[in-house]
Coordinates of C-alpha atoms and ligand atoms in Angstrom, one line a residue:
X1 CA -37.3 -4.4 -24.7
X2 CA -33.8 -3.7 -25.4
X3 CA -31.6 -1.3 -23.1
X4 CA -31.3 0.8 -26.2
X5 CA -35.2 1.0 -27.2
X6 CA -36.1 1.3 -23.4
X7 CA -38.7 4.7 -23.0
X8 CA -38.3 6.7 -20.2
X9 CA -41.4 8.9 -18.4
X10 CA -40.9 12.5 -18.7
X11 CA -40.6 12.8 -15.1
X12 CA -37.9 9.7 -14.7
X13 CA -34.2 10.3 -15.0
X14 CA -32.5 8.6 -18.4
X15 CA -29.3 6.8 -17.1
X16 CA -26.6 6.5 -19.7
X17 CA -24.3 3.9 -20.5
X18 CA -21.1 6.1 -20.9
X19 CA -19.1 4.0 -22.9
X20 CA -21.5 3.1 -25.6
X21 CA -24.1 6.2 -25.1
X22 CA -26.8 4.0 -25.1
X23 CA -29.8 4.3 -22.6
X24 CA -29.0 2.0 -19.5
X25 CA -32.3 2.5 -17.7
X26 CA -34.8 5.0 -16.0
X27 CA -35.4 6.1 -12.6
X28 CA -37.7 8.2 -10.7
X29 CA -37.1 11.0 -9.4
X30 CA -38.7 11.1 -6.0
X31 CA -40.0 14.3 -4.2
X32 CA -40.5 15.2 -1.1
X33 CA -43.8 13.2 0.0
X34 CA -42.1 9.9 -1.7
X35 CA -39.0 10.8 0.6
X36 CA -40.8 11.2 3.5
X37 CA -43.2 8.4 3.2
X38 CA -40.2 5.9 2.7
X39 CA -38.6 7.6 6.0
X40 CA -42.0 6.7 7.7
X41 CA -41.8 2.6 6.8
X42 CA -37.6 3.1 7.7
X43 CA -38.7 4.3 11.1
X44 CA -41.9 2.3 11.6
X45 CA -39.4 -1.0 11.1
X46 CA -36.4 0.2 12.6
X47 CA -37.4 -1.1 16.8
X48 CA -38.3 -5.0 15.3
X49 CA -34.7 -4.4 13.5
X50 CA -33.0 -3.1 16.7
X51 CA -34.9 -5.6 18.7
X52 CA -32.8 -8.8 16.9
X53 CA -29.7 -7.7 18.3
X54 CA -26.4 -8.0 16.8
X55 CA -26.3 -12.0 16.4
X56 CA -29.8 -11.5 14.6
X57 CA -28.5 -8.6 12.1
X58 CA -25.5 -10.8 11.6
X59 CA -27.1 -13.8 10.3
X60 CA -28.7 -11.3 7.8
X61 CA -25.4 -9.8 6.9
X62 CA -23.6 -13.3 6.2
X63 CA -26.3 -14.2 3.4
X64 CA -25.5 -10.6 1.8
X65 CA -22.3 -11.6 2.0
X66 CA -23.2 -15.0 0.3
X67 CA -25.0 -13.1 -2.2
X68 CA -22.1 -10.8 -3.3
X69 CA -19.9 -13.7 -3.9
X70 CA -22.7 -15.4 -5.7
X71 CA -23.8 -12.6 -7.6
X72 CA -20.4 -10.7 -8.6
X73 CA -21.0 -11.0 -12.6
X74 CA -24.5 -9.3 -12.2
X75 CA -23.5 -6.8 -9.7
X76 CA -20.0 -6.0 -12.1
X77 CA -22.2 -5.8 -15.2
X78 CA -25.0 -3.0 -13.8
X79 CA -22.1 -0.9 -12.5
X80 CA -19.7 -1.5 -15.9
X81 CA -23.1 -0.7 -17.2
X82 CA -23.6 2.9 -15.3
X83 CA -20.6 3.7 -14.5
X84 CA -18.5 3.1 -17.7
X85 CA -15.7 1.3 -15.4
X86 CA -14.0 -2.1 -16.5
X87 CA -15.7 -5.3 -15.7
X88 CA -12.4 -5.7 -13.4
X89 CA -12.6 -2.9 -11.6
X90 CA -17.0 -3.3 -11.2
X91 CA -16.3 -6.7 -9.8
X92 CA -14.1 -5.1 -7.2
X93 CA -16.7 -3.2 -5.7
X94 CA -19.0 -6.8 -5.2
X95 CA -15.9 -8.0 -3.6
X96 CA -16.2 -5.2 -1.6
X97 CA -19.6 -5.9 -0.6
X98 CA -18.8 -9.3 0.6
X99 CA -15.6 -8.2 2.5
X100 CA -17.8 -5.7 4.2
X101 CA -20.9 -7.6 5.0
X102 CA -18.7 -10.5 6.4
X103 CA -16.4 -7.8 8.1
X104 CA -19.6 -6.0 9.8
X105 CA -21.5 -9.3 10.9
X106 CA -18.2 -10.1 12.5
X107 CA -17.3 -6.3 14.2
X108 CA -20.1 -4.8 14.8
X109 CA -21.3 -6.6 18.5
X110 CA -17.4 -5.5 19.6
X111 CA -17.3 -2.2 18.1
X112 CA -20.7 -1.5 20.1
X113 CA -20.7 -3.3 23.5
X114 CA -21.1 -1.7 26.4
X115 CA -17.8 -0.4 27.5
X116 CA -16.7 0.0 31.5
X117 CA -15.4 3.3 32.6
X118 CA -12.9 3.9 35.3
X119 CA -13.1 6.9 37.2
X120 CA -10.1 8.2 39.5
X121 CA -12.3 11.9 40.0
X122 CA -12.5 11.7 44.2
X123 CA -15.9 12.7 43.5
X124 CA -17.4 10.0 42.5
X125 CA -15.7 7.4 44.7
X126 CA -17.9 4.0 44.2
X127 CA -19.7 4.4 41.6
X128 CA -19.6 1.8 38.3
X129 CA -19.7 3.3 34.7
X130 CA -20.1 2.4 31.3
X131 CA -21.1 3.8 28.3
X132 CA -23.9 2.3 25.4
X133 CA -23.9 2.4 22.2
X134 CA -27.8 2.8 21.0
X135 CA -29.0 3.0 17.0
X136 CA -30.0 6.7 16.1
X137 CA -33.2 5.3 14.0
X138 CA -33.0 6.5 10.5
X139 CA -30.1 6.8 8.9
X140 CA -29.8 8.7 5.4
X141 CA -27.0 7.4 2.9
X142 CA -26.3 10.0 0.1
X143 CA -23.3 9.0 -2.7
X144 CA -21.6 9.8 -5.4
X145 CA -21.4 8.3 -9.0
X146 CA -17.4 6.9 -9.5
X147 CA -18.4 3.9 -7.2
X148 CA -22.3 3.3 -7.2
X149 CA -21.7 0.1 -4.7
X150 CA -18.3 1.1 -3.0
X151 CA -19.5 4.6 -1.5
X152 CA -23.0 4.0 -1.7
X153 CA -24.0 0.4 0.1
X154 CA -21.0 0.1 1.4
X155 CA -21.9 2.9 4.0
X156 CA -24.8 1.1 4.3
X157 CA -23.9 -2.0 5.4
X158 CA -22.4 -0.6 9.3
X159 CA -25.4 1.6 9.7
X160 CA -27.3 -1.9 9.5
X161 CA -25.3 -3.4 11.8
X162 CA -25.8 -0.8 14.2
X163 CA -29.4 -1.3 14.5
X164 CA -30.5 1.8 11.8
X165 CA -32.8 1.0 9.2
X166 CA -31.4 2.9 6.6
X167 CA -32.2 4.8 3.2
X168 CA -30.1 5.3 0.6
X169 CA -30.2 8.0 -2.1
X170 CA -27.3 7.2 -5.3
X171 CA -26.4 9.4 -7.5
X172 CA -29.0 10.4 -10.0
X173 CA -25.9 9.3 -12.7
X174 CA -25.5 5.8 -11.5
X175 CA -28.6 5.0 -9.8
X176 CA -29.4 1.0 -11.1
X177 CA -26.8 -0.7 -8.9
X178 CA -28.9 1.0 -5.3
X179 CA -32.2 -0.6 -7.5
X180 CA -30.1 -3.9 -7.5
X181 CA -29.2 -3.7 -3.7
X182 CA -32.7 -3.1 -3.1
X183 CA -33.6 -6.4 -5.2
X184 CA -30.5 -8.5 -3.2
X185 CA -32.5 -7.4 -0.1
X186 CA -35.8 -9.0 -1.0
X187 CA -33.7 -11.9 -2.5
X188 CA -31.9 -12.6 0.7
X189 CA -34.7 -11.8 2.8
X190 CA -34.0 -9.2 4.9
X191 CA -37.1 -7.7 6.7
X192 CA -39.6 -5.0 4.7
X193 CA -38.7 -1.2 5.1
X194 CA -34.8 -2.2 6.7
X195 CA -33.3 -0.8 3.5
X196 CA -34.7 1.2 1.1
X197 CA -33.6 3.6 -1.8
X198 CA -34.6 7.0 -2.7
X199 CA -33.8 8.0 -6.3
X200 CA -33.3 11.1 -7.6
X201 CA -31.5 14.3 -8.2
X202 CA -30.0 16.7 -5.2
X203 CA -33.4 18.2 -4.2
X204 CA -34.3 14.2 -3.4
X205 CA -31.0 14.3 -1.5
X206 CA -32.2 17.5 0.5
X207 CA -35.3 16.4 1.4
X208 CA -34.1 13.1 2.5
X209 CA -31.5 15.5 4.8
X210 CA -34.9 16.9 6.1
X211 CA -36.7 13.8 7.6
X212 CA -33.6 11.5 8.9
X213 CA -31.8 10.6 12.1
X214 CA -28.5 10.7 10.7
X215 CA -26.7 11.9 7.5
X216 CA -23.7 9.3 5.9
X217 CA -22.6 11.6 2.9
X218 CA -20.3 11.2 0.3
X219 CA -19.5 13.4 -2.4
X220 CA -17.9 16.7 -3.4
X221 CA -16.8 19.4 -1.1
X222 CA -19.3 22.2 -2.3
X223 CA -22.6 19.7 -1.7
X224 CA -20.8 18.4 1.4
X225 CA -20.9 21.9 2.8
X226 CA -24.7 22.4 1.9
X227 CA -25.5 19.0 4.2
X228 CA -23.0 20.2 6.6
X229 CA -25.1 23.1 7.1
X230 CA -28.9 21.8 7.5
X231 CA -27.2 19.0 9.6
X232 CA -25.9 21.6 11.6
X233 CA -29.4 23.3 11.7
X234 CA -31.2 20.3 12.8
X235 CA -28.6 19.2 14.7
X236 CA -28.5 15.9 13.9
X237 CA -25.0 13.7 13.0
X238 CA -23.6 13.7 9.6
X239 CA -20.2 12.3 8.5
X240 CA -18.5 13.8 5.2
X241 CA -15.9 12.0 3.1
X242 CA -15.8 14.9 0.0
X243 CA -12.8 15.1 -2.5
X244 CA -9.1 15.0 -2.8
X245 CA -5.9 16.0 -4.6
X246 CA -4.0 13.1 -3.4
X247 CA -0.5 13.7 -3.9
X248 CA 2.2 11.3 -4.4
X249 CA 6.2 11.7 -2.9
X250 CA 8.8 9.5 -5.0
X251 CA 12.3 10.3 -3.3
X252 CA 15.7 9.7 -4.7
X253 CA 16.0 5.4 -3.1
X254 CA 12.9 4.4 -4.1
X255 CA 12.0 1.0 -6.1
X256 CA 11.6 3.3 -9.0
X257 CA 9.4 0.2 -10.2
X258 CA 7.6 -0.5 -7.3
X259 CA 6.8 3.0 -7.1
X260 CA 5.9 3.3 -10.9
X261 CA 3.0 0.5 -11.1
X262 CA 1.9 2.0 -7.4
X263 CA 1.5 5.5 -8.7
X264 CA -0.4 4.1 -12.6
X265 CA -2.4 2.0 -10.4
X266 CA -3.0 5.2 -8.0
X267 CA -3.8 7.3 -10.8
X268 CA -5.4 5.4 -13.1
X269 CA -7.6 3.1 -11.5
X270 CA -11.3 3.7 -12.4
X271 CA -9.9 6.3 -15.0
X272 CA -8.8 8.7 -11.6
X273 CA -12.2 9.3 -10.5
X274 CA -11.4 7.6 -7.3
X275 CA -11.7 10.4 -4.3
X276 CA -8.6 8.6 -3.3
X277 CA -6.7 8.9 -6.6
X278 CA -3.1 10.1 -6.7
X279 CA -3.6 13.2 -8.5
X280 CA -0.1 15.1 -8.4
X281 CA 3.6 13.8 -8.4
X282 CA 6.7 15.1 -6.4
X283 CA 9.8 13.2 -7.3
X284 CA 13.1 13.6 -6.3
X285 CA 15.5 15.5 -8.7
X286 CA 17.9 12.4 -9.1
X287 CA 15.3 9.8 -10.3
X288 CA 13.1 12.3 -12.1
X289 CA 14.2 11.6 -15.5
X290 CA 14.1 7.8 -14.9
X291 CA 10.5 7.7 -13.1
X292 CA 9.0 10.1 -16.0
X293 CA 10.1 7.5 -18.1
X294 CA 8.6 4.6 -16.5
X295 CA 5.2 6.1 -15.5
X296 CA 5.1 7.1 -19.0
X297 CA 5.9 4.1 -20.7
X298 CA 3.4 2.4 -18.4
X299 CA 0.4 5.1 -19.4
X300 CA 1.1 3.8 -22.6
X301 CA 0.8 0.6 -22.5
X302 CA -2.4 0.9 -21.0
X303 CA -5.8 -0.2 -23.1
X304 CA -8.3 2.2 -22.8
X305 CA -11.9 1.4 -24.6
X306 CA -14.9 -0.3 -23.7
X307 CA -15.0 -3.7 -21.2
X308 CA -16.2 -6.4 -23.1
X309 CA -14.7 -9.1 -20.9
X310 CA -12.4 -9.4 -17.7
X311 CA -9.3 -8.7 -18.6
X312 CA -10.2 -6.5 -21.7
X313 CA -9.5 -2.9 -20.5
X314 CA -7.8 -1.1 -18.3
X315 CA -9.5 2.6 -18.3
X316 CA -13.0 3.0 -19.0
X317 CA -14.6 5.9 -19.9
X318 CA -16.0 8.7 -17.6
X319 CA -19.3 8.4 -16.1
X320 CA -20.2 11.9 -15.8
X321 CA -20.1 14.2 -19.0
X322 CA -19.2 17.1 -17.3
X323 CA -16.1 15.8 -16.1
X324 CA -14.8 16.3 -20.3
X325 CA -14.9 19.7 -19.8
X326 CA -13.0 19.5 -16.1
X327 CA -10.5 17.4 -17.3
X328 CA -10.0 18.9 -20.6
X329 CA -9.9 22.5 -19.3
X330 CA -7.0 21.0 -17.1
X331 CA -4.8 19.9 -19.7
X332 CA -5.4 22.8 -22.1
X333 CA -4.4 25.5 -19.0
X334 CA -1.4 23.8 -18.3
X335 CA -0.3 23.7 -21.9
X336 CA -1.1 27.4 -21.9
X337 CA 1.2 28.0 -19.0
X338 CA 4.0 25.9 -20.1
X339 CA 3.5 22.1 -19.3
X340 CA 4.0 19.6 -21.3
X341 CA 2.4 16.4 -22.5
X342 CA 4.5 13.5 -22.6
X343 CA 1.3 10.9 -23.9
X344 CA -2.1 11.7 -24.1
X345 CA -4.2 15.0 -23.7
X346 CA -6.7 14.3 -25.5
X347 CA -10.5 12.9 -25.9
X348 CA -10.6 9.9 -27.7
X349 CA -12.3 9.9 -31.1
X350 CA -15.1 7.6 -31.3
X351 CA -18.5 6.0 -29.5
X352 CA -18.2 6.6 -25.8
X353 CA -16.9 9.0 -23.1
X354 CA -13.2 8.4 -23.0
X355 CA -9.9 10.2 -22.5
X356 CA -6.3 9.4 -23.2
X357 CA -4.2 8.7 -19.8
X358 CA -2.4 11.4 -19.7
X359 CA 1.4 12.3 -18.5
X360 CA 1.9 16.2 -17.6
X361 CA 5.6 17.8 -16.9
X362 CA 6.7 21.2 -16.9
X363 CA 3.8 22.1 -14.1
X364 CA 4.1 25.1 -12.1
X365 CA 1.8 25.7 -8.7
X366 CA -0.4 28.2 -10.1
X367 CA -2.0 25.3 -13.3
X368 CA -5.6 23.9 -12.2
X369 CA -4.1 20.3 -12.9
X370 CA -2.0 21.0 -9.3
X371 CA -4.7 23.0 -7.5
X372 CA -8.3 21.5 -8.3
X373 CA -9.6 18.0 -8.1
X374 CA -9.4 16.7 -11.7
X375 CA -11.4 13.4 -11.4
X376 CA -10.0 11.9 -14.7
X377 CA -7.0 10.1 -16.1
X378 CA -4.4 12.6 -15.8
X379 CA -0.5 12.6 -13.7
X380 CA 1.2 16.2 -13.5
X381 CA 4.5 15.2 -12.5
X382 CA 6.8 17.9 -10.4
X383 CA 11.0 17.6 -10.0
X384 CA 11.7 18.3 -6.5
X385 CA 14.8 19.4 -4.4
X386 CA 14.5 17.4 -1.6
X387 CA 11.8 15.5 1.1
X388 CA 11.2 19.3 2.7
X389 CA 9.9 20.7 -0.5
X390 CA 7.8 17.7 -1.6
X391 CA 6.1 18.0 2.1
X392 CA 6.0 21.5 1.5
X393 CA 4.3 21.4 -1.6
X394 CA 2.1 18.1 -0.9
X395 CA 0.2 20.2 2.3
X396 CA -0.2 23.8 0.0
X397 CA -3.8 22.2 -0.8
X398 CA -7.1 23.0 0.6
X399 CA -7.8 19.3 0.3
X400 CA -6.3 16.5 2.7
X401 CA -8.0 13.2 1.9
X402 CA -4.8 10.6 1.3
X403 CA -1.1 10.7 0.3
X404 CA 1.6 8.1 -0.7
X405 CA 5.3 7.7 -0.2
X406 CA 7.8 6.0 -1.8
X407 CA 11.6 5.6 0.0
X408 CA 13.4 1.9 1.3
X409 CA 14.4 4.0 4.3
X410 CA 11.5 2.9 7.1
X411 CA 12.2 5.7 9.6
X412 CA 12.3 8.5 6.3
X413 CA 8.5 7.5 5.2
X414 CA 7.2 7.4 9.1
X415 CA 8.4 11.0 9.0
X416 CA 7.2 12.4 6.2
X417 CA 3.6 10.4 6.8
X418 CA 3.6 12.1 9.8
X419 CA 4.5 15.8 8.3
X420 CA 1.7 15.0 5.1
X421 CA -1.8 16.9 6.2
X422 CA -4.0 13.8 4.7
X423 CA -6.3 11.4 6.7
X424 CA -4.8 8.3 5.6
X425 CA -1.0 7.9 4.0
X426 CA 0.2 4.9 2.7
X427 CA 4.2 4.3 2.0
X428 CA 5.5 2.2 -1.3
X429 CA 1.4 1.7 -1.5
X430 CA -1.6 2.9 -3.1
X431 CA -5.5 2.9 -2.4
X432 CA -5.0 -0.7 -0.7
X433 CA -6.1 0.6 2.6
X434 CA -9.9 0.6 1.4
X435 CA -9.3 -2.9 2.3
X436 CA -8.2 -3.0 5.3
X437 CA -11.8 -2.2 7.0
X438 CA -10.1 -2.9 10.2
X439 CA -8.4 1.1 9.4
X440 CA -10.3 4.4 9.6
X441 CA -10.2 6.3 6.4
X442 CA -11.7 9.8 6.2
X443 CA -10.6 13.5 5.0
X444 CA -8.6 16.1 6.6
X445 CA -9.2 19.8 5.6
X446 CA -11.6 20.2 2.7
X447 CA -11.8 16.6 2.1
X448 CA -14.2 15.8 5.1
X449 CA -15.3 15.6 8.6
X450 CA -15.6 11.7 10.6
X451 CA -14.1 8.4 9.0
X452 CA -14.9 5.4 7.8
X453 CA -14.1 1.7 8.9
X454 CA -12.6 1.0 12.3
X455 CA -14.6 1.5 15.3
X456 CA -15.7 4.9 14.5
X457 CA -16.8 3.7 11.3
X458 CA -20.2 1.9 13.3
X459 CA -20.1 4.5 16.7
X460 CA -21.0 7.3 14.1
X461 CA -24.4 5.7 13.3
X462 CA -25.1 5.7 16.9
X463 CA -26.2 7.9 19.7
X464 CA -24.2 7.3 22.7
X465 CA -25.6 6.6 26.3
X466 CA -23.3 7.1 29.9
X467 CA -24.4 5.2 32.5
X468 CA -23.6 5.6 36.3
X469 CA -24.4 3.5 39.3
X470 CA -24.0 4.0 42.6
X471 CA -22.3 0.6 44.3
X472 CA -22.5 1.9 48.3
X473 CA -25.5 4.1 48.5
X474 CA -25.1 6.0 51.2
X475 CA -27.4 8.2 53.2
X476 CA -25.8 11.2 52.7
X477 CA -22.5 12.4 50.2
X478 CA -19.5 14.1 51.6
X479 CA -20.9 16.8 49.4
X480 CA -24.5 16.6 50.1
X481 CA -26.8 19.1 51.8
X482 CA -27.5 20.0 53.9
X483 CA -23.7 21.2 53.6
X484 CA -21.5 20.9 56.9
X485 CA -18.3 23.0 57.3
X486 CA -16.5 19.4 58.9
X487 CA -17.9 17.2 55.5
X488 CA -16.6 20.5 53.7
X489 CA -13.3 20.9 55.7
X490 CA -12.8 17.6 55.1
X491 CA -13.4 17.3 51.3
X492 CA -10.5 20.6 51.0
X493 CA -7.8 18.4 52.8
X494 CA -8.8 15.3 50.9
X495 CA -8.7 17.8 47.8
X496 CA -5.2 19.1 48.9
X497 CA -3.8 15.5 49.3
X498 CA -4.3 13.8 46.0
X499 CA -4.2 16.9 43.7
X500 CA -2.5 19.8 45.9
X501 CA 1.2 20.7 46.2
X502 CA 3.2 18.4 48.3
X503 CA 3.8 19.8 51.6
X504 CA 7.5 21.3 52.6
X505 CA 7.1 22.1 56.7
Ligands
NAD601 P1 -22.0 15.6 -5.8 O1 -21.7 16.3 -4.5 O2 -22.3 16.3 -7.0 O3 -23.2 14.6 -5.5 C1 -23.2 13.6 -4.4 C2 -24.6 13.2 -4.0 O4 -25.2 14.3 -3.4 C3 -25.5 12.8 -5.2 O5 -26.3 11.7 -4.8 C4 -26.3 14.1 -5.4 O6 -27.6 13.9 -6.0 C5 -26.5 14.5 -4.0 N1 -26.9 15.9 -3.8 C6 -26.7 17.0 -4.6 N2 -27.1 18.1 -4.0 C7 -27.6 17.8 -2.8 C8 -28.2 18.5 -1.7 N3 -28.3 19.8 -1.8 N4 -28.5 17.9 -0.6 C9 -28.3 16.5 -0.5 N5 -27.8 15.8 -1.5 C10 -27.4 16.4 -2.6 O7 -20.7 14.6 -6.0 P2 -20.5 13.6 -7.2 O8 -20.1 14.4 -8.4 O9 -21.6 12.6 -7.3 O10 -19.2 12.8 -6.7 C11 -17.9 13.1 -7.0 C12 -17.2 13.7 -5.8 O11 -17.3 12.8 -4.7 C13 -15.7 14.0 -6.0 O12 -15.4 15.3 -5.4 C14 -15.0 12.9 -5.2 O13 -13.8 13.2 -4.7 C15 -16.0 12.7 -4.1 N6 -15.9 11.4 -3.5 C16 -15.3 11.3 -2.2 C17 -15.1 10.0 -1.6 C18 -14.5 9.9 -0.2 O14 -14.6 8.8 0.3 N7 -13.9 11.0 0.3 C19 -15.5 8.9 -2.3 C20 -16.1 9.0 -3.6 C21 -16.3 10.3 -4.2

């Protein structure tokens, strides 16, 4: 049956394809009893999982890896499919899963050995230490819909490699490429009830937030704060990468061209629903005229439409309908406070979810367009005196997810990366840090709590363990009862020696 004909249950969730509005697929959407049963295999296989150690979870890891690089077309396809993003951009986020797989099955046994402790603390003279790194069991994924694979398996992958079994709930809006990891995982063999998905809605989300060890979230700031909370109740981990109003700082020396395609790319990519997208502008008052001009020709040159092949499209359409109204609301309160639209602004006519790339000047601090996460294709560009007022400006958010600047001058970007409130900050660079796995990337402010990538990017999925031995057991401690004024006496001057004042007389 065709995607187009395909029937749906009345209880299943209809998944769209945005950029054609035809029917993409159906999902269930799972209650609290499915949930819960799935956390019951997830746990029930989670010690033989554990038990294989890292060189056994790596072996599994390097034939997903394989698979991703086998299997990029099908993987692009399902997300161009769901998501509405070019078959470019899709493809990206299989590459992804093969940079992360291989990246993982190579890390993980490092990021989690056991690590030696040194202790110079008098009171515990010869003893050895170290500290363990042990799996916390379950582990819940929860993600968004502007990268089904990226933010959603992705975050799977190091929980894996920890020694989790894991389940992962997708966004109800983009749920067919979690359906297709769950197929790669029978495909490549790895072992029943490892990794499994729970589709549905928010309330599936909650109730999966109910029954795990540990909560991966991903998403926006308002849901973030709800699984924040029962985390908090239950007391169990949870790590939050939420949104962003990623500004961009363009000062007077830059490679205005460098700093052009950095910014479109930053801006544009996946039609600005990237958490990560640069979403506001603050250029230097010399250069303004010349970089409005540049960003703008580029926005225009873009293609925007539906992906037929690689290399056919460069925006999309938008996966989520509500985002129309966000975006558009945007554009239409700036205009009614003064901006102005240098290209685009406007929904495109026609089959499909899509909106112009748009260029805004003439912004003043008090539009939406500079003070809310947008999540579309749209640049308000600000003139600015100097560095100072850019910083100024860029850190007058409630959000603090990324930044970018653009100078020649070394010593001028360290300083202003280091003045920026933003988790990660990339100079004469944009988004390329995703990459580099090897580099922790997580929100500041409103835009999150824990990172991922780097070591902390595995040590979150685990609980751990200090261990102390004693080398020279002794009969009895200095400080040991039953206490004796000399062991006591003698403790005080050993005390006063290696921490107390030096003595003058
Ligand atoms: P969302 O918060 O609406 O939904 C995210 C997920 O949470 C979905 O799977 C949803 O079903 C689930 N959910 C909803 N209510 C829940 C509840 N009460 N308990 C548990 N789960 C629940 O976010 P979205 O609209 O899907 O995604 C867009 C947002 O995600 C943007 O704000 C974007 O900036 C952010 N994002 C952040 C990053 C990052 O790395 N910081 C990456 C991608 C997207």
């Amino acid at each position: 049956m065709s995607a187009g004909l395909m029937r749906v249950a009345a209880e299943d969730i209809p998944v769209e394809n945005p950029s054609t509005g035809a029917l993409a697929g159906s999902v269930s959407n799972m209650n609290e009893t499915e949930v819960e049963r799935l956390v019951a295999v997830a746990r029930a296989a989670q010690p033989a999982w554990q038990a294989i150690g890292f060189k056994g979870r790596a072996r599994h890891l390097r034939s997903m890896q394989r698979w991703f690089v086998d299997n990029i077309d099908r993987v692009a396809t399902t997300i161009h499919e769901e998501n509405g993003k070019s078959l470019d951009e899709a493809a990206i986020e299989a590459v992804y899963g093969a940079i992360a797989s291989a990246f993982w099955a190579r890390k993980a046994h490092s990021y989690l050995a056991d690590q030696k402790v040194r202790s110079r603390s008098i009171l515990v003279f010869g003893r050895s230490m170290f500290i363990r790194y042990a799996p916390v069991g379950v582990v819940g994924v929860i993600g968004p819909w502007n990268n089904p694979l990226l933010n959603n398996f992705g975050d799977v992958i190091p929980a894996l490699a920890a020694g989790n079994t894991v389940i992962l709930k997708p966004s109800e809006v983009t749920p067919l490429t979690t359906l297709l990891m769950v197929e790669m995982a029978k495909e490549i063999g790895l072992p029943s009830g490892v990794f499994q998905a729970a589709t549905g809605d928010g309330a599936t989300g909650a109730a999966l937030v109910e029954s795990v060890d540990a909560v991966m979230f991903t998403g926006s700031t308002r849901t973030g704060r709800k699984v924040a909370a029962r985390c908090g109740e239950r007391l169990i981990p949870c790590s939050l990468e939420l949104g962003g109003k990623d500004p961009a700082i363009v000062l007077a020396d830059a490679d205005l061209d460098r700093a052009a395609a950095m910014i479109v790319f930053g801006s544009m990519h996946n039609s600005g629903q990237t958490c990560t997208s640069i979403e506001r502008a603050y250029v230097e008052a010399p250069v303004f005229d010349e970089f409005v001009a540049k960003v703008t020709d580029l926005y225009r040159s873009l293609r925007l439409g539906e992906s037929t092949a690689l290399g056919s499209s460069d925006c999309g359409s938008l996966t989520f309908p509500p985002q129309l109204e966000t975006i558009t609301g945007h554009v239409s309160d700036a205009v009614s406070r003064g901006a102005t639209i240098l290209t685009g602004g406007h929904v495109q006519p026609g089959v499909g979810r899509f909106f112009q790339p748009t260029i805004l000047v003439d912004v003043t601090p008090d539009m939406a367009c500079l003070r809310e996460e947008t999540f579309g294709p749209t640049l308000p560009i600000v003139k600015v005196a100097d560095a100072e007022e850019a910083i100024r400006l860029s850190n007058a958010s409630p959000y603090g997810l990324q930044a970018s600047v653009y100078t020649k001058n070394k010593r001028v970007a360290e300083r202003i990366a280091r003045s920026l409130e933003a988790g990660t900050v990339t100079i004469n660079d944009s988004l390329a840090n995703y990459f580099a796995l090897e580099l922790p990337m997580g929100g500041w402010k409103d835009s999150g709590l824990g990172t991922r990538h780097g070591a902390d990017g595995i040590r979150k999925f685990t609980k751990r363990q200090s261990v102390m031995r004693t080398r020279f057991p002794m009969k009895k401690e200095l400080h040991g009862m039953p206490f004796e004024a000399k062991n006591s006496r003698l403790l005080r001057r050993i005390v006063e020696i290696a921490y107390g004042h030096p003595r003058t007389s």
